[in-house]
Coordinates of C-alpha atoms and ligand atoms in Angstrom, one line a residue:
T1 CA 29.3 -20.9 133.7
A2 CA 27.4 -17.7 134.2
A3 CA 27.7 -15.8 137.5
P4 CA 24.7 -16.5 139.8
V5 CA 21.7 -14.2 139.6
K6 CA 20.9 -12.8 143.0
I7 CA 17.2 -13.2 143.9
A8 CA 16.0 -11.6 147.1
V9 CA 12.8 -12.9 148.8
T10 CA 11.2 -11.3 151.7
G11 CA 8.9 -13.1 154.1
A12 CA 10.9 -16.1 153.2
A13 CA 9.8 -18.2 156.3
G14 CA 6.1 -17.7 155.5
Q15 CA 3.7 -19.9 153.8
I16 CA 4.2 -18.5 150.3
G17 CA 7.9 -18.6 150.9
Y18 CA 7.8 -22.3 151.5
S19 CA 6.2 -22.9 148.1
L20 CA 8.4 -20.4 146.3
L21 CA 12.0 -20.9 147.4
F22 CA 12.3 -24.5 146.2
R23 CA 10.9 -23.8 142.8
I24 CA 13.2 -20.7 142.3
A25 CA 16.2 -22.9 143.5
S26 CA 15.3 -25.6 141.0
G27 CA 15.2 -23.3 138.0
A28 CA 11.5 -22.3 137.6
V29 CA 12.4 -18.6 137.1
L30 CA 15.7 -18.7 135.2
G31 CA 16.1 -22.3 133.9
D32 CA 19.7 -23.5 134.1
T33 CA 21.1 -20.1 135.2
P34 CA 22.5 -20.5 138.8
V35 CA 20.8 -18.4 141.4
E36 CA 21.8 -17.1 144.8
L37 CA 19.0 -16.7 147.2
R38 CA 19.0 -13.7 149.6
L39 CA 16.3 -14.2 152.2
L40 CA 14.9 -11.5 154.4
E41 CA 12.8 -12.2 157.5
I42 CA 12.0 -10.4 160.8
T43 CA 14.3 -11.4 163.6
P44 CA 11.8 -13.8 165.4
A45 CA 11.4 -15.8 162.2
L46 CA 15.1 -16.3 161.5
K47 CA 15.2 -19.6 163.3
A48 CA 12.4 -21.0 161.2
L49 CA 14.1 -19.7 158.2
E50 CA 17.3 -21.6 159.1
G51 CA 15.1 -24.7 159.0
V52 CA 14.0 -23.8 155.5
V53 CA 17.6 -23.3 154.5
M54 CA 18.5 -26.7 155.8
E55 CA 15.8 -28.2 153.5
L56 CA 17.1 -26.2 150.6
D57 CA 20.5 -27.7 151.3
D58 CA 19.0 -31.1 151.4
C59 CA 17.6 -30.8 147.9
A60 CA 21.2 -30.3 146.5
F61 CA 19.8 -28.3 143.7
R62 CA 22.3 -28.0 140.9
T63 CA 21.1 -24.5 140.1
L64 CA 21.4 -23.2 143.7
A65 CA 24.7 -21.4 144.1
G66 CA 24.2 -20.1 147.6
V67 CA 21.8 -18.8 150.3
E68 CA 22.2 -15.7 152.5
I69 CA 19.6 -15.0 155.2
G70 CA 19.2 -12.0 157.5
D71 CA 16.9 -9.4 159.1
D72 CA 18.6 -6.3 157.7
P73 CA 17.4 -5.3 154.2
K74 CA 20.6 -3.3 153.5
K75 CA 22.6 -6.5 153.8
V76 CA 20.2 -9.0 152.3
F77 CA 19.4 -6.8 149.2
E78 CA 23.1 -6.2 148.5
G79 CA 23.7 -6.8 144.8
A80 CA 20.2 -8.2 144.2
N81 CA 19.1 -8.5 140.6
L82 CA 15.5 -9.6 141.2
A83 CA 13.4 -9.0 144.4
M84 CA 10.2 -10.6 145.3
L85 CA 8.6 -8.7 148.2
V86 CA 6.3 -11.3 149.7
G87 CA 6.5 -10.4 153.5
A88 CA 3.9 -8.0 154.7
M89 CA 1.8 -7.2 157.7
P90 CA -1.5 -9.2 157.5
R91 CA -4.8 -7.6 158.5
K92 CA -5.7 -8.6 162.0
A93 CA -9.1 -8.5 163.6
G94 CA -10.1 -5.0 164.6
M95 CA -7.4 -3.4 162.4
E96 CA -8.6 -0.4 160.4
R97 CA -7.5 0.1 156.8
G98 CA -5.3 3.1 157.9
D99 CA -3.5 0.9 160.4
L100 CA -2.9 -1.7 157.7
L101 CA -1.5 0.9 155.3
S102 CA 0.8 2.4 158.0
A103 CA 2.1 -0.9 159.2
N104 CA 3.0 -1.9 155.6
G105 CA 4.2 1.6 154.9
A106 CA 6.9 1.1 157.5
I107 CA 8.0 -2.1 155.8
F108 CA 7.9 -0.9 152.2
T109 CA 9.5 2.6 152.8
Q110 CA 12.4 0.8 154.5
Q111 CA 12.7 -1.9 151.8
G112 CA 12.4 0.7 149.0
R113 CA 15.3 2.7 150.5
A114 CA 17.4 -0.3 151.0
L115 CA 16.9 -1.5 147.4
N116 CA 17.7 2.0 146.2
D117 CA 21.0 2.0 148.1
V118 CA 22.3 -1.6 147.6
A119 CA 20.6 -3.5 144.8
A120 CA 22.2 -4.2 141.5
D121 CA 21.6 -1.6 138.6
D122 CA 19.3 -4.1 136.8
I123 CA 17.1 -4.7 139.8
K124 CA 13.5 -5.7 139.1
V125 CA 11.1 -5.7 142.1
L126 CA 7.8 -7.6 142.3
V127 CA 5.5 -7.0 145.2
T128 CA 3.2 -9.9 146.3
G129 CA 2.6 -8.8 149.9
N130 CA -0.8 -7.0 150.4
P131 CA -2.0 -4.4 149.7
A132 CA 0.4 -5.3 146.8
N133 CA -0.3 -2.3 144.4
T134 CA 0.0 0.3 147.0
N135 CA 3.0 -1.4 148.8
A136 CA 4.7 -1.3 145.4
L137 CA 3.9 2.4 145.0
I138 CA 5.5 3.0 148.4
A139 CA 8.6 1.1 147.6
M140 CA 8.9 2.7 144.2
T141 CA 8.5 6.2 145.6
N142 CA 11.2 5.5 148.3
A143 CA 13.7 4.3 145.7
P144 CA 14.2 7.5 143.6
D145 CA 17.4 6.2 141.8
I146 CA 15.6 3.0 140.5
P147 CA 13.5 3.6 137.3
N148 CA 9.8 3.4 138.2
E149 CA 9.1 0.7 135.6
R150 CA 11.2 -1.7 137.7
F151 CA 8.4 -1.9 140.3
N152 CA 5.6 -4.2 139.6
A153 CA 2.8 -5.7 141.7
L154 CA 1.3 -9.2 141.4
T155 CA -2.0 -9.8 139.6
R156 CA -0.9 -12.9 137.8
L157 CA -2.7 -15.0 140.4
D158 CA -6.0 -13.3 139.5
H159 CA -5.1 -13.8 135.8
N160 CA -4.5 -17.5 136.3
R161 CA -7.7 -17.8 138.3
A162 CA -9.7 -16.1 135.5
L163 CA -8.1 -18.5 132.9
S164 CA -9.1 -21.5 134.8
Q165 CA -12.6 -20.3 135.5
L166 CA -13.2 -19.5 131.9
A167 CA -11.6 -22.8 130.7
A168 CA -14.0 -24.7 132.9
K169 CA -17.0 -22.7 131.6
V170 CA -16.3 -23.2 128.0
G171 CA -15.0 -26.8 128.4
R172 CA -11.7 -26.0 126.7
P173 CA -8.1 -26.3 128.1
V174 CA -6.4 -23.2 129.3
T175 CA -4.0 -23.4 126.3
A176 CA -7.0 -22.5 124.1
I177 CA -7.3 -19.1 125.8
Q178 CA -5.3 -16.0 124.9
H179 CA -5.5 -12.3 125.7
M180 CA -6.8 -12.6 129.2
T181 CA -6.6 -9.3 131.1
I182 CA -7.0 -8.3 134.8
W183 CA -7.4 -4.5 135.1
G184 CA -6.9 -2.4 138.2
N185 CA -6.2 -3.3 141.9
H186 CA -5.4 -6.7 143.3
S187 CA -8.5 -6.6 145.5
A188 CA -12.2 -7.3 145.3
T189 CA -12.6 -4.4 142.8
Q190 CA -10.3 -6.0 140.2
Y191 CA -11.8 -6.5 136.7
P192 CA -11.2 -9.6 134.7
D193 CA -12.1 -8.7 131.1
L194 CA -13.6 -11.3 128.8
F195 CA -14.4 -8.8 126.1
N196 CA -10.8 -8.8 124.8
T197 CA -10.2 -12.5 125.6
L198 CA -10.1 -15.2 122.9
V199 CA -11.0 -18.8 123.1
D200 CA -9.6 -20.7 120.1
G201 CA -9.4 -17.2 118.4
Q202 CA -13.0 -16.4 119.1
S203 CA -14.2 -13.7 121.4
A204 CA -14.7 -15.2 124.9
A205 CA -17.6 -12.9 125.8
E206 CA -19.4 -13.8 122.5
L207 CA -18.7 -17.5 123.0
V208 CA -20.1 -17.4 126.6
N209 CA -22.9 -15.1 125.5
D210 CA -24.2 -14.8 129.1
Q211 CA -23.8 -11.4 130.7
E212 CA -25.5 -12.7 133.9
W213 CA -22.9 -15.5 134.3
L214 CA -20.1 -12.9 133.6
E215 CA -21.4 -10.4 136.2
Q216 CA -22.9 -12.7 138.9
T217 CA -20.6 -15.7 138.7
F218 CA -17.3 -15.1 136.8
I219 CA -16.2 -11.8 138.1
P220 CA -17.1 -12.4 141.8
T221 CA -15.6 -16.0 141.7
V222 CA -12.3 -14.6 140.4
A223 CA -12.3 -11.6 142.7
K224 CA -13.3 -13.5 145.9
R225 CA -11.3 -16.7 145.2
G226 CA -8.8 -15.8 148.0
A227 CA -11.6 -15.8 150.5
A228 CA -13.0 -19.0 149.2
I229 CA -9.6 -20.7 149.7
I230 CA -9.3 -19.4 153.3
E231 CA -12.8 -20.8 153.9
A232 CA -11.9 -24.2 152.6
R233 CA -8.3 -24.6 153.6
G234 CA -8.2 -22.6 156.8
L235 CA -5.2 -20.8 155.4
S236 CA -4.8 -18.3 152.5
S237 CA -3.6 -19.4 149.1
A238 CA 0.1 -20.1 149.1
A239 CA 1.2 -22.5 146.4
S240 CA -0.9 -20.8 143.8
A241 CA 0.4 -17.4 144.9
A242 CA 4.0 -18.6 144.8
N243 CA 3.4 -20.1 141.3
A244 CA 2.0 -16.7 140.1
T245 CA 4.9 -14.9 141.6
I246 CA 7.3 -17.2 139.7
E247 CA 5.4 -16.9 136.5
H248 CA 5.4 -13.1 136.6
M249 CA 9.1 -12.9 137.3
R250 CA 9.9 -15.6 134.7
D251 CA 8.0 -13.7 132.0
W252 CA 9.4 -10.3 133.0
V253 CA 12.9 -11.7 132.6
G254 CA 12.4 -14.1 129.8
G255 CA 9.5 -12.6 127.8
T256 CA 5.9 -13.4 127.1
P257 CA 4.8 -15.9 124.4
E258 CA 4.4 -14.7 120.8
G259 CA 0.9 -13.6 120.2
D260 CA -0.3 -13.5 123.8
W261 CA 0.0 -11.2 126.8
V262 CA -0.2 -11.5 130.6
S263 CA -1.6 -9.2 133.4
M264 CA 1.0 -7.2 135.3
A265 CA 0.4 -4.4 137.7
V266 CA 2.8 -1.7 136.5
P267 CA 3.1 2.1 137.0
S268 CA 0.6 3.7 134.8
D269 CA 1.8 5.9 131.9
G270 CA -1.7 7.2 131.5
S271 CA -2.8 4.4 129.2
Y272 CA -6.5 3.6 129.2
G273 CA -7.2 6.7 131.3
V274 CA -5.5 5.3 134.4
P275 CA -3.8 8.2 136.2
E276 CA -0.1 8.3 135.8
G277 CA 2.0 6.7 138.5
L278 CA -0.7 4.5 140.0
I279 CA 0.4 0.8 140.0
S280 CA -2.5 -0.8 138.2
S281 CA -3.0 -4.0 136.3
F282 CA -2.7 -3.9 132.6
P283 CA -2.3 -6.4 129.7
C284 CA 1.4 -6.5 129.1
T285 CA 3.9 -8.1 126.7
V286 CA 7.6 -8.4 127.6
T287 CA 10.5 -8.4 125.2
D288 CA 14.2 -8.3 126.2
G289 CA 13.3 -7.8 129.9
K290 CA 11.1 -4.8 129.3
Y291 CA 7.3 -4.8 129.5
E292 CA 5.0 -2.8 127.4
I293 CA 1.3 -2.1 128.0
V294 CA -0.7 -3.5 125.1
Q295 CA -2.3 -0.5 123.4
G296 CA -5.5 0.0 121.4
L297 CA -7.8 -2.4 123.1
E298 CA -11.5 -1.7 122.9
I299 CA -13.0 -0.8 126.2
N300 CA -16.8 -1.0 126.2
E301 CA -19.1 0.8 128.6
F302 CA -19.3 -2.1 131.0
S303 CA -15.6 -2.6 131.2
R304 CA -15.0 1.2 131.5
A305 CA -17.1 1.4 134.6
K306 CA -15.4 -1.6 136.2
I307 CA -11.9 -0.3 135.4
D308 CA -12.8 3.2 136.7
A309 CA -14.1 1.7 140.0
S310 CA -10.9 -0.3 140.7
V311 CA -8.7 2.6 139.7
A312 CA -10.7 4.9 142.0
E313 CA -9.9 2.5 144.9
L314 CA -6.1 2.8 143.9
E315 CA -6.4 6.5 144.0
D316 CA -7.9 6.4 147.5
E317 CA -5.1 4.2 148.6
R318 CA -2.6 6.6 147.1
K319 CA -4.3 9.5 148.8
A320 CA -4.2 7.7 152.2
V321 CA -0.5 6.8 152.0
T322 CA 0.3 10.4 150.9
E323 CA -1.5 11.7 153.9
L324 CA 0.4 9.2 156.1
G325 CA 3.6 10.7 154.7
L326 CA 4.7 7.4 153.2
I327 CA 5.2 8.7 149.7
Ligands
NAX1 P1 2.8 -15.5 156.1 O1 2.2 -14.7 157.2 O2 2.7 -17.0 156.1 O3 4.2 -15.1 155.8 C1 4.7 -13.7 155.7 C2 6.1 -13.7 156.3 O4 6.5 -12.4 156.1 C3 6.2 -14.1 157.7 O5 7.1 -15.1 157.9 C4 6.7 -12.8 158.4 O6 7.6 -13.0 159.5 C5 7.4 -12.1 157.2 N1 7.5 -10.7 157.4 C6 6.7 -9.8 158.0 N2 7.2 -8.5 158.0 C7 8.4 -8.6 157.3 C8 9.4 -7.7 157.0 N3 9.4 -6.4 157.4 N4 10.5 -8.1 156.3 C9 10.6 -9.5 156.0 N5 9.7 -10.4 156.3 C10 8.6 -10.0 156.9 O7 2.0 -14.9 154.8 P2 1.9 -15.6 153.3 O8 0.7 -16.5 153.3 O9 3.2 -16.1 152.9 O10 1.5 -14.3 152.5 C11 2.4 -13.2 152.3 C12 1.7 -12.0 151.7 O11 1.2 -12.3 150.4 C13 0.5 -11.5 152.5 O12 0.6 -10.1 152.6 C14 -0.6 -11.9 151.7 O13 -1.8 -11.0 151.9 C15 -0.1 -11.7 150.3 N6 -0.8 -12.5 149.2 C16 -0.8 -11.9 148.0 C17 -1.4 -12.5 146.9 C18 -1.4 -11.8 145.6 O14 -2.0 -12.3 144.7 N7 -0.8 -10.6 145.4 C19 -2.2 -13.7 147.0 C20 -1.7 -14.5 148.2 C21 -1.4 -13.8 149.5 O15 -2.7 -13.5 150.1

């Protein structure tokens, strides 16, 4: 049997963690390959995390080779092959954006350095904790020995939301849809692009043929879905965020389906005019564990303005964390 793959998860006692760990342990990321979970929490949450570990034990998963927990990233990340950085500082009432960025800066500088020092050579890091793109930028910049392309941020949840909204609109299953793309930041400025999307091989934008729906309904519904879920459930999305985190990592390791692509926030190489180094969402394919940004897509004037607005927000965030000395 193969040696277990070490998967680190931060914020493991949180709500996303509770939906994420059991699926990782049962093979949703790596199939039959055994996994060892390395779970990081802050000290006051370790007791709750012990309870989660008891439940993991009680599942007797055949693919779960072991679980380590702790509050020291230098120990927990030791030898990690995959890292899912979910834990972050939520925005509290009265908190300014600068406070949020600096609170998260403290977390992601420390975790970036720890990954740099103790993770396995093949480490892949996916940031889910918000502000995800900029947290990933901070971790990447603080891990100079890890290649930049091993740092991604999550926009797969936005991608999946866009798939399901479009499927409902056109009355077709999600399996009929290909080439969905989320561009930019995982925030209200993100741009879900239907001009390059196909439904049964036909342009989604042409099939829908309703610019008002696209602008007034589709884009805001996808971008504000997180707020709608908080409003309905009283808690932020957790199971769907865990699912997206799993799908992103599964595809990054195992590859994307032939003929299709997924949305991944990756360090820009300058493609589509996105300034180099910003962690921005692009259409990506993955082969042999390496992603590539899909090239040559047509960007119309409407899309250009939307992408530029979201990228401008990422540039502002980069400027803010640079001024805070975090990168
Ligand atoms: P919870 O507050 O339930 O859990 C977060 C956990 O992280 C807590 O248990 C906390 O103790 C832990 N934590 C805090 N600082 C830590 C540190 N330095 N090291 C390790 N653990 C630490 O939040 P949850 O609902 O699980 O959401 C987690 C993050 O995902 C939030 O930042 C949230 O904004 C973000 N989301 C991102 C999404 C995306 O699509 N990228 C969507 C869902 C979600 O909103």
